[in-house]
Amino acid sequence: MSDYDAIVVGAGIAGLGVASQLQQAGKRTLLLEMYSRPGGRMQSYDLPGGYRVDTGLHLIEMGDKGYCHQLGTRVGVEFEWASFSTTLDLYQDGEWRDMQSFIRLTEEEKALFIEVMKEVAAMEEGDFRAWDNRSFDQWLDVKGISGSLREVWENMSMIMTTIPDTREQSAGECLYIAREALRKGRAVLIAAYPRGGMGGIIAPLAEAFQKMGGRLELGRRVEMVVFEGRKAVGVKVAREGGNPIAREWRVPSTDLVTAPLVVLALPIWHLDKVLDFDQRHSPLPSWWLKRIEDIRGERTGLLGYIVATRRPLYERTVFMSALRSPRTGLPFQAFAPTAFDPGVAPPGRYLLVTDNVVEPEEVEDKFNRDRLLQAHWEDIKEMYRFEDGEVEFALPYFTAGCDGLARKPGLTGDFKPDVQAPGVEGLFFAGDTYLGRGLAIEGAARSAILCAERILG
Ligand SMILES: Cc1cc2nc3c(=O)[nH]c(=O)nc-3n(C[C@H](O)[C@H](O)[C@H](O)COP(=O)(O)OP(=O)(O)OC[C@H]3O[C@@H](n4cnc5c(N)ncnc54)[C@H](O)[C@@H]3O)c2cc1C
């Protein structure tokens, strides 16, 4: 008899989502997380003085009409949304302006815009598939979109993909994200902020899982998935403490935990830490191992600041974007969490979160990263017109793998790795790097739903 019916590795939104659905379906589920808190890339920290900050710029596409919300509802959690962004503000010629006022369209362009929007709203999965292997740049060309209308689309597709260059963006994914928003009655790229930040999603999910009887173990790093022949039968978990010499030499002592079902809810770039990628020994087929190795470097990076000030630097409940910020020359995004939820800062204090979209290699190089962060800091002082003396605190942050598999041509839709491992029994995957369309958190939530459906039938 196995220790559990299912083991889920990784307590990000996807792992919490799959684990809760399995537990709800009557499977005795163990959820293992290597860090001391659940949430993965979605974290909120309570700072001294009454601030609550997320790890970087985080808004959730679609809010109550999206897959994140649907995932919560499935496991009996009703997320509370603080506010929705009302529009997109763009930065040009030293000013922030509402997207509407930015677009100066001729009558002919207006007609084209309406026609294109209608066409996008009517698109189906087959249409996205046809565009998954082609760039957004190609789609804009085919539709004859140019001038300021093209610039607005370029801003939106940069936010949708976290990729600056339209030639590198998957048209299928951009069109899917736009279609979802249009169909569900929201303007394109209207995003929501959960009350209390990302913790407002993670904490209730973790609580719901445990209330159902699921077991969540924190600070438990999985070292490897254990197979018997071509069947996953459990995992080896690093043992706390252990032999000091083994610790020094990083040869962990492990405990074996068994289950006939293992779900790896971690990004594909962490799979080689828990699965043997040596084709001579791995139970997984060589084509799959090769595919994962080929695409695991396809990530996107961000760096930016969380800034607390004594006066609001931006009061509108909007998402802000610029194709280039003045000094870094990189795509820029920002929003003011306190405009969405004043409860995330003490009275009379305000938060702004900013980022530049960067190649992962650029943030991995610490000298380059520092140079970019300095330039970014000067950029935001210029863009929001503040002085160092007005700042309560400024927290720099960066990530080389922010939101899933890069949404490039040939990497979206069915090109993403499936939620079920091929050629072996009992091994599944969930998270933003696996099957499931949509912006990062939405994609992760959708893959958690797909994964549980595949397991439970
Ligand atoms: C700075 C930043 C800004 C972002 N902004 C947005 C945004 O505005 N909108 C949006 O939609 N998305 C955004 N994202 C992306 C979003 O956070 C992710 O898409 C989402 O959180 C991914 O969830 P996940 O469950 O798939 O993976 P993760 O959250 O990465 O969860 C994986 C978990 O597995 C654990 N783990 C890994 N290896 C092991 C192991 N061996 N043993 C045990 N546990 C392990 C990790 O610790 C982690 O908790 C942002 C991400 C970052 C970093």
Coordinates of C-alpha atoms and ligand atoms in Angstrom, one line a residue:
M1 CA 0.0 0.0 0.0
S2 CA 1.4 3.4 -1.0
D3 CA 1.8 6.2 1.6
Y4 CA -0.6 8.5 -0.4
D5 CA -2.8 8.3 -3.5
A6 CA -1.1 11.3 -5.1
I7 CA 2.0 13.4 -4.5
V8 CA 2.1 16.9 -5.9
V9 CA 5.5 18.6 -6.1
G10 CA 5.5 22.4 -5.9
A11 CA 2.9 24.6 -4.1
G12 CA 2.6 27.4 -6.6
I13 CA -0.9 28.2 -7.9
A14 CA -0.8 25.2 -10.2
G15 CA 0.3 22.7 -7.5
L16 CA -2.2 24.1 -5.0
G17 CA -4.9 23.9 -7.6
V18 CA -4.2 20.3 -8.7
A19 CA -3.7 19.1 -5.2
S20 CA -7.0 20.6 -4.0
Q21 CA -8.9 19.1 -6.9
L22 CA -7.4 15.6 -6.3
Q23 CA -8.1 15.8 -2.6
Q24 CA -11.6 16.9 -3.2
A25 CA -12.1 13.9 -5.5
G26 CA -11.2 11.6 -2.6
K27 CA -7.5 11.0 -3.3
R28 CA -5.2 11.2 -0.2
T29 CA -2.9 13.9 -1.5
L30 CA 0.5 15.1 -0.2
L31 CA 1.7 18.5 -1.5
L32 CA 5.5 19.1 -1.1
E33 CA 7.0 22.6 -1.4
M34 CA 10.7 23.2 -1.1
Y35 CA 10.4 26.8 0.3
S36 CA 9.0 27.7 3.7
R37 CA 5.9 29.2 2.3
P38 CA 3.5 28.3 -0.5
G39 CA 2.9 30.5 -3.6
G40 CA 6.0 29.9 -5.8
R41 CA 6.3 33.0 -8.0
M42 CA 3.1 34.5 -6.5
Q43 CA 4.0 35.8 -3.1
S44 CA 2.9 38.6 -0.9
Y45 CA 5.1 39.8 2.0
D46 CA 3.9 41.8 5.0
L47 CA 6.6 44.5 5.6
P48 CA 7.1 46.5 8.8
G49 CA 4.9 49.6 8.9
G50 CA 1.8 47.9 7.4
Y51 CA 2.8 47.4 3.8
R52 CA 1.9 44.3 1.8
V53 CA 4.0 43.9 -1.3
D54 CA 4.0 41.2 -4.0
T55 CA 7.1 39.8 -5.6
G56 CA 7.2 42.3 -8.4
L57 CA 4.5 43.5 -10.7
H58 CA 1.5 41.2 -10.5
L59 CA -2.0 41.6 -11.9
I60 CA -4.3 38.9 -13.0
E61 CA -5.9 38.9 -16.4
M62 CA -9.7 38.5 -16.5
G63 CA -10.2 38.6 -12.8
D64 CA -13.6 37.0 -11.9
K65 CA -14.1 35.8 -15.5
G66 CA -10.8 34.0 -15.8
Y67 CA -9.3 30.5 -15.1
C68 CA -7.7 31.6 -11.8
H69 CA -11.1 32.5 -10.5
Q70 CA -12.6 29.3 -12.0
L71 CA -9.9 27.2 -10.3
G72 CA -10.9 28.7 -6.9
T73 CA -14.6 28.1 -7.5
R74 CA -13.9 24.5 -8.3
V75 CA -12.4 23.9 -4.9
G76 CA -14.9 26.0 -3.0
V77 CA -12.9 29.3 -2.7
E78 CA -14.3 32.6 -3.8
F79 CA -11.5 35.1 -4.4
E80 CA -12.1 38.7 -3.6
W81 CA -11.1 41.1 -6.3
A82 CA -10.1 44.6 -5.1
S83 CA -10.3 46.5 -8.5
F84 CA -10.0 46.0 -12.2
S85 CA -7.7 48.2 -14.4
T86 CA -10.0 50.5 -16.3
T87 CA -7.7 51.0 -19.3
L88 CA -4.1 51.1 -20.5
D89 CA -2.1 54.2 -20.1
L90 CA 0.8 54.7 -22.5
Y91 CA 4.0 56.8 -22.1
Q92 CA 5.0 59.0 -25.0
D93 CA 6.9 62.2 -25.3
G94 CA 7.4 62.5 -21.5
E95 CA 3.7 62.1 -20.7
W96 CA 1.3 59.4 -19.5
R97 CA -1.8 59.3 -21.7
D98 CA -4.9 57.2 -21.8
M99 CA -4.8 54.6 -24.7
Q100 CA -7.9 56.2 -26.2
S101 CA -6.4 59.6 -26.5
F102 CA -3.2 58.0 -27.9
I103 CA -5.0 56.5 -30.9
R104 CA -5.6 59.1 -33.6
L105 CA -7.4 57.2 -36.2
T106 CA -8.7 58.2 -39.6
E107 CA -12.2 57.0 -40.5
E108 CA -10.7 54.3 -42.7
E109 CA -8.5 53.1 -39.8
K110 CA -11.5 53.1 -37.4
A111 CA -13.4 50.9 -39.8
L112 CA -10.4 48.6 -40.0
F113 CA -10.1 48.5 -36.2
I114 CA -13.8 47.6 -35.7
E115 CA -13.6 44.9 -38.4
V116 CA -10.4 43.4 -36.9
M117 CA -11.9 43.3 -33.4
K118 CA -15.0 41.6 -34.7
E119 CA -12.9 39.0 -36.4
V120 CA -10.8 38.4 -33.3
A121 CA -13.9 38.0 -31.1
A122 CA -15.2 35.3 -33.5
M123 CA -12.0 33.3 -33.5
E124 CA -12.0 29.7 -32.3
E125 CA -9.3 27.3 -31.1
G126 CA -8.6 26.1 -34.7
D127 CA -7.8 29.7 -35.7
F128 CA -5.3 30.1 -32.8
R129 CA -3.7 26.8 -33.8
A130 CA -3.2 28.1 -37.3
W131 CA -1.4 31.1 -35.9
D132 CA 0.6 29.4 -33.1
N133 CA 3.6 28.9 -35.4
R134 CA 3.5 32.4 -36.8
S135 CA 4.5 35.7 -35.4
F136 CA 2.2 38.6 -34.3
D137 CA 4.2 40.8 -36.7
Q138 CA 3.0 38.6 -39.6
W139 CA -0.6 38.9 -38.4
L140 CA -0.4 42.7 -38.2
D141 CA 1.0 42.7 -41.7
V142 CA -1.7 40.4 -43.0
K143 CA -4.4 42.6 -41.5
G144 CA -2.7 45.8 -42.9
I145 CA -2.4 47.4 -39.4
S146 CA 0.0 50.3 -39.3
G147 CA 0.6 53.7 -37.7
S148 CA -0.6 54.5 -34.1
L149 CA -3.0 51.5 -34.2
R150 CA -0.1 49.2 -34.7
E151 CA 1.8 50.8 -31.9
V152 CA -1.2 50.2 -29.5
W153 CA -1.3 46.6 -30.6
E154 CA 2.5 46.3 -30.1
N155 CA 2.1 47.6 -26.5
M156 CA -0.7 45.2 -25.8
S157 CA 1.1 42.2 -27.3
M158 CA 4.3 43.1 -25.4
I159 CA 2.2 42.9 -22.2
M160 CA 0.5 39.7 -23.3
T161 CA 3.8 37.9 -24.0
T162 CA 6.4 39.8 -22.0
I163 CA 8.4 39.8 -25.2
P164 CA 9.4 43.1 -26.7
D165 CA 9.6 42.2 -30.4
T166 CA 6.4 41.4 -32.3
R167 CA 8.5 39.1 -34.7
E168 CA 9.2 37.0 -31.6
Q169 CA 5.6 36.8 -30.3
S170 CA 3.2 34.0 -31.1
A171 CA 0.2 35.3 -33.0
G172 CA -1.9 32.4 -31.8
E173 CA -1.4 33.3 -28.1
C174 CA -1.9 37.1 -28.6
L175 CA -5.1 36.5 -30.5
Y176 CA -6.3 34.0 -27.9
I177 CA -5.7 36.4 -25.0
A178 CA -7.5 39.2 -27.0
R179 CA -10.4 36.9 -27.9
E180 CA -10.9 35.8 -24.3
A181 CA -11.2 39.4 -23.1
L182 CA -13.5 40.4 -25.9
R183 CA -15.8 37.4 -25.5
K184 CA -16.0 37.7 -21.7
G185 CA -17.1 41.3 -22.0
R186 CA -13.9 43.0 -20.9
A187 CA -11.8 45.4 -23.0
V188 CA -8.5 43.8 -24.1
L189 CA -5.9 43.6 -21.3
I190 CA -8.2 44.6 -18.4
A191 CA -6.6 42.9 -15.4
A192 CA -7.6 42.6 -11.8
Y193 CA -5.9 42.9 -8.4
P194 CA -6.9 40.4 -5.7
R195 CA -7.7 42.0 -2.3
G196 CA -4.5 41.7 -0.3
G197 CA -2.4 41.1 -3.4
M198 CA -1.2 37.7 -4.6
G199 CA -1.5 36.4 -1.0
G200 CA -5.3 36.9 -1.5
I201 CA -5.2 34.0 -4.0
I202 CA -2.5 31.7 -2.4
A203 CA -3.5 31.8 1.3
P204 CA -7.2 30.7 0.7
L205 CA -6.2 28.0 -1.7
A206 CA -3.6 26.5 0.7
E207 CA -6.2 26.7 3.5
A208 CA -8.9 25.0 1.4
F209 CA -6.6 22.2 0.5
Q210 CA -5.7 21.5 4.2
K211 CA -9.3 21.9 5.3
M212 CA -10.2 19.1 2.9
G213 CA -7.7 16.9 4.6
G214 CA -4.8 17.4 2.2
R215 CA -1.3 17.4 3.7
L216 CA 0.9 20.4 2.8
E217 CA 4.6 20.0 3.8
L218 CA 6.8 23.1 3.5
G219 CA 10.6 23.2 3.4
R220 CA 10.5 19.8 1.7
R221 CA 12.6 19.6 -1.5
V222 CA 12.0 16.7 -3.8
E223 CA 15.2 15.3 -5.1
M224 CA 13.9 12.8 -7.6
V225 CA 10.9 11.0 -8.9
V226 CA 11.1 7.2 -8.3
F227 CA 10.1 4.8 -11.0
E228 CA 9.6 1.1 -11.1
G229 CA 10.1 0.2 -14.7
R230 CA 7.9 2.7 -16.6
K231 CA 5.7 3.5 -13.6
A232 CA 6.1 6.4 -11.2
V233 CA 5.8 5.1 -7.7
G234 CA 6.8 8.0 -5.5
V235 CA 9.5 10.6 -4.8
K236 CA 12.6 11.0 -2.8
V237 CA 12.5 14.0 -0.5
A238 CA 15.6 15.7 1.0
R239 CA 15.8 14.9 4.7
E240 CA 16.3 17.8 7.1
G241 CA 19.4 17.9 9.1
G242 CA 21.1 14.7 7.8
N243 CA 24.8 13.9 7.8
P244 CA 26.9 17.2 8.0
I245 CA 29.6 15.8 5.6
A246 CA 26.9 14.8 3.1
R247 CA 25.4 18.3 3.5
E248 CA 28.8 19.9 2.9
W249 CA 29.2 17.9 -0.3
R250 CA 25.6 18.4 -1.3
V251 CA 24.8 14.7 -1.3
P252 CA 21.4 14.8 0.4
S253 CA 20.0 12.1 2.6
T254 CA 16.5 11.4 1.4
D255 CA 13.2 9.9 2.5
L256 CA 11.1 7.8 0.1
V257 CA 7.4 8.7 -0.1
T258 CA 5.2 6.5 -2.3
A259 CA 2.2 7.1 -4.4
P260 CA 0.9 5.7 -7.7
L261 CA 0.5 9.2 -9.0
V262 CA 3.1 12.0 -9.1
V263 CA 2.3 15.5 -10.4
L264 CA 5.3 17.8 -11.0
A265 CA 3.8 21.3 -10.6
L266 CA 7.1 23.1 -11.3
P267 CA 8.4 24.9 -14.4
I268 CA 10.1 22.8 -17.1
W269 CA 13.4 24.4 -16.4
H270 CA 13.4 22.7 -13.0
L271 CA 12.5 19.2 -14.3
D272 CA 16.2 18.1 -14.7
K273 CA 16.5 18.5 -10.9
V274 CA 13.9 15.8 -10.3
L275 CA 13.9 13.6 -13.5
D276 CA 16.9 11.8 -15.0
F277 CA 17.5 13.3 -18.4
D278 CA 20.1 10.7 -19.4
Q279 CA 18.4 9.0 -22.3
R280 CA 20.2 5.7 -21.6
H281 CA 18.6 5.4 -18.1
S282 CA 15.4 7.5 -18.1
P283 CA 12.1 5.7 -18.4
L284 CA 10.8 8.7 -20.4
P285 CA 11.0 8.6 -24.2
S286 CA 14.0 10.2 -25.8
W287 CA 12.0 12.5 -28.1
W288 CA 10.3 14.1 -25.1
L289 CA 13.5 14.5 -23.1
K290 CA 15.1 16.2 -26.1
R291 CA 12.1 18.5 -26.6
I292 CA 12.2 19.6 -23.0
E293 CA 16.0 20.2 -23.2
D294 CA 15.5 22.2 -26.4
I295 CA 12.8 24.5 -25.0
R296 CA 13.6 24.9 -21.3
G297 CA 15.8 28.0 -22.0
E298 CA 12.8 29.8 -23.6
R299 CA 12.1 32.1 -20.7
T300 CA 11.4 35.8 -20.2
G301 CA 13.0 38.1 -17.6
L302 CA 11.9 41.2 -15.7
L303 CA 13.6 43.7 -13.4
G304 CA 12.2 46.6 -11.6
Y305 CA 11.3 48.4 -8.4
I306 CA 8.7 48.3 -5.7
V307 CA 8.5 51.9 -4.5
A308 CA 6.8 53.3 -1.5
T309 CA 6.2 57.1 -1.3
R310 CA 4.6 59.7 0.8
R311 CA 2.5 61.0 -2.1
P312 CA 0.8 59.0 -4.8
L313 CA 3.0 58.7 -7.9
Y314 CA 0.1 57.6 -10.0
E315 CA -3.6 57.6 -9.0
R316 CA -5.3 55.9 -11.9
T317 CA -6.5 52.3 -11.6
V318 CA -4.7 51.4 -14.8
F319 CA -1.9 49.3 -16.3
M320 CA 0.9 51.4 -17.6
S321 CA 3.1 50.6 -20.5
A322 CA 5.8 52.0 -22.8
L323 CA 7.5 50.3 -25.7
R324 CA 10.8 51.8 -24.4
S325 CA 11.7 53.5 -21.2
P326 CA 14.1 56.5 -21.7
R327 CA 17.5 55.1 -20.5
T328 CA 17.3 51.3 -20.6
G329 CA 15.6 51.4 -24.0
L330 CA 13.6 48.4 -22.9
P331 CA 9.8 47.7 -22.7
F332 CA 8.3 49.1 -19.6
Q333 CA 5.3 48.2 -17.5
A334 CA 3.9 49.5 -14.2
F335 CA 0.9 49.8 -11.9
A336 CA 0.1 51.4 -8.6
P337 CA -1.1 48.7 -6.1
T338 CA -2.5 51.3 -3.7
A339 CA -4.8 52.7 -6.5
F340 CA -6.3 49.2 -6.8
D341 CA -6.3 48.3 -3.1
P342 CA -5.4 51.1 -0.6
G343 CA -5.2 48.4 2.1
V344 CA -1.8 47.3 0.9
A345 CA -0.1 50.4 2.4
P346 CA -0.6 52.3 5.7
P347 CA -2.7 55.5 5.5
G348 CA -0.9 58.3 3.6
R349 CA 1.6 56.0 2.0
Y350 CA 1.5 54.8 -1.6
L351 CA 3.0 52.0 -3.7
L352 CA 4.1 51.9 -7.3
V353 CA 5.5 48.7 -9.0
T354 CA 7.5 49.0 -12.2
D355 CA 9.5 46.7 -14.5
N356 CA 11.5 46.5 -17.7
V357 CA 11.1 43.4 -19.8
V358 CA 14.6 41.8 -20.4
E359 CA 16.2 38.8 -21.9
P360 CA 16.9 36.3 -19.0
E361 CA 20.6 36.3 -19.7
E362 CA 20.6 40.1 -19.0
V363 CA 19.4 39.6 -15.5
E364 CA 21.5 36.6 -14.8
D365 CA 24.6 38.6 -15.3
K366 CA 24.9 40.6 -12.1
F367 CA 26.9 43.5 -13.6
N368 CA 24.5 44.0 -16.4
R369 CA 21.6 43.6 -13.9
D370 CA 23.0 46.3 -11.6
R371 CA 23.6 48.6 -14.6
L372 CA 20.0 48.1 -15.8
L373 CA 18.5 48.6 -12.4
Q374 CA 20.3 51.9 -12.0
A375 CA 19.1 53.1 -15.4
H376 CA 15.6 51.9 -14.6
W377 CA 15.6 53.8 -11.3
E378 CA 16.6 57.1 -13.1
D379 CA 13.9 56.3 -15.7
I380 CA 11.1 55.9 -13.2
K381 CA 12.2 59.1 -11.4
E382 CA 11.8 60.9 -14.7
M383 CA 8.6 59.1 -15.8
Y384 CA 6.8 59.7 -12.4
R385 CA 8.6 63.0 -11.5
F386 CA 9.8 62.2 -8.0
E387 CA 13.0 62.8 -6.0
D388 CA 14.9 60.3 -3.9
G389 CA 13.9 62.3 -0.8
E390 CA 10.2 61.5 -1.3
V391 CA 10.8 57.7 -1.2
E392 CA 10.0 55.7 2.0
F393 CA 11.7 52.6 0.5
A394 CA 12.5 51.1 -2.9
L395 CA 13.0 47.4 -3.3
P396 CA 14.7 46.3 -6.5
Y397 CA 13.7 42.9 -7.9
F398 CA 14.5 40.7 -10.9
T399 CA 13.6 37.3 -12.3
A400 CA 15.0 35.3 -15.2
G401 CA 11.9 33.1 -15.5
C402 CA 8.8 35.2 -14.8
D403 CA 5.9 33.8 -16.7
G404 CA 6.1 30.4 -18.2
L405 CA 7.4 29.2 -21.5
A406 CA 8.1 32.2 -23.7
R407 CA 5.0 32.9 -25.8
K408 CA 7.0 32.7 -29.1
P409 CA 5.9 31.1 -32.4
G410 CA 6.1 27.3 -32.1
L411 CA 5.9 27.4 -28.2
T412 CA 2.3 28.1 -27.5
G413 CA -1.0 26.1 -27.7
D414 CA -0.4 22.5 -28.5
F415 CA 3.3 23.1 -28.9
K416 CA 3.6 23.3 -25.1
P417 CA 4.4 20.1 -23.3
D418 CA 1.3 18.1 -22.4
V419 CA 0.1 17.7 -18.8
Q420 CA 0.7 14.0 -19.0
A421 CA 4.1 12.4 -19.4
P422 CA 4.3 10.2 -22.5
G423 CA 5.3 6.5 -22.3
V424 CA 5.2 6.2 -18.5
E425 CA 2.4 5.6 -16.1
G426 CA 1.4 7.9 -13.2
L427 CA 3.4 11.0 -14.0
F428 CA 1.7 14.4 -14.8
F429 CA 2.6 18.0 -15.0
A430 CA 1.0 21.4 -14.2
G431 CA 2.0 25.0 -14.3
D432 CA 2.5 27.9 -16.7
T433 CA 5.0 26.0 -18.8
Y434 CA 2.6 23.2 -19.8
L435 CA -0.5 22.9 -21.9
G436 CA -2.9 25.8 -21.1
R437 CA -3.2 29.0 -22.9
G438 CA -3.4 32.5 -21.5
L439 CA -1.3 35.0 -19.6
A440 CA 0.9 33.5 -17.0
I441 CA -1.3 33.0 -13.9
E442 CA -4.2 32.3 -16.1
G443 CA -2.2 29.7 -18.0
A444 CA -1.0 28.1 -14.8
A445 CA -4.5 27.9 -13.4
R446 CA -5.9 26.5 -16.7
S447 CA -3.2 23.8 -16.8
A448 CA -4.1 22.9 -13.2
I449 CA -7.7 22.3 -14.3
L450 CA -6.6 20.4 -17.4
C451 CA -4.2 18.2 -15.4
A452 CA -6.9 17.3 -12.8
E453 CA -9.4 16.6 -15.5
R454 CA -6.9 14.3 -17.3
I455 CA -6.2 12.4 -14.0
L456 CA -9.7 12.2 -12.8
G457 CA -11.2 11.5 -16.2
Ligands
LIG1 C1 8.2 39.2 -10.9 C2 7.1 38.5 -11.5 C3 6.0 39.2 -12.0 C4 4.9 38.5 -12.6 N1 3.8 39.2 -13.0 C5 2.7 38.5 -13.5 C6 1.5 39.2 -13.8 O1 1.4 40.4 -13.7 N2 0.5 38.5 -14.3 C7 0.6 37.1 -14.4 O2 -0.4 36.5 -14.9 N3 1.7 36.4 -14.1 C8 2.8 37.1 -13.6 N4 3.9 36.4 -13.3 C9 4.0 35.0 -13.5 C10 3.2 34.2 -12.5 O3 3.6 34.5 -11.2 C11 3.5 32.7 -12.8 O4 3.0 32.4 -14.1 C12 2.7 31.7 -11.8 O5 2.9 32.1 -10.5 C13 3.3 30.3 -12.1 O6 2.7 29.4 -11.2 P1 3.1 27.9 -11.2 O7 2.4 27.2 -10.1 O8 3.0 27.4 -12.6 O9 4.7 27.9 -10.9 P2 5.5 28.4 -9.6 O10 4.8 29.5 -8.9 O11 6.9 28.6 -10.0 O12 5.4 27.1 -8.6 C14 6.4 26.1 -8.6 C15 6.7 25.7 -7.2 O13 7.4 24.5 -7.2 C16 8.4 24.6 -6.1 N5 9.5 23.7 -6.4 C17 10.3 23.7 -7.5 N6 11.2 22.7 -7.4 C18 10.8 21.9 -6.3 C19 11.3 20.7 -5.7 N7 12.3 20.1 -6.2 N8 10.7 20.3 -4.6 C20 9.7 20.9 -4.0 N9 9.2 22.1 -4.6 C21 9.7 22.6 -5.7 C22 8.8 26.1 -6.2 O14 9.4 26.5 -5.0 C23 7.4 26.7 -6.4 O15 6.8 27.1 -5.2 C24 5.0 37.1 -12.7 C25 6.1 36.4 -12.2 C26 7.1 37.1 -11.6 C27 8.3 36.3 -11.0

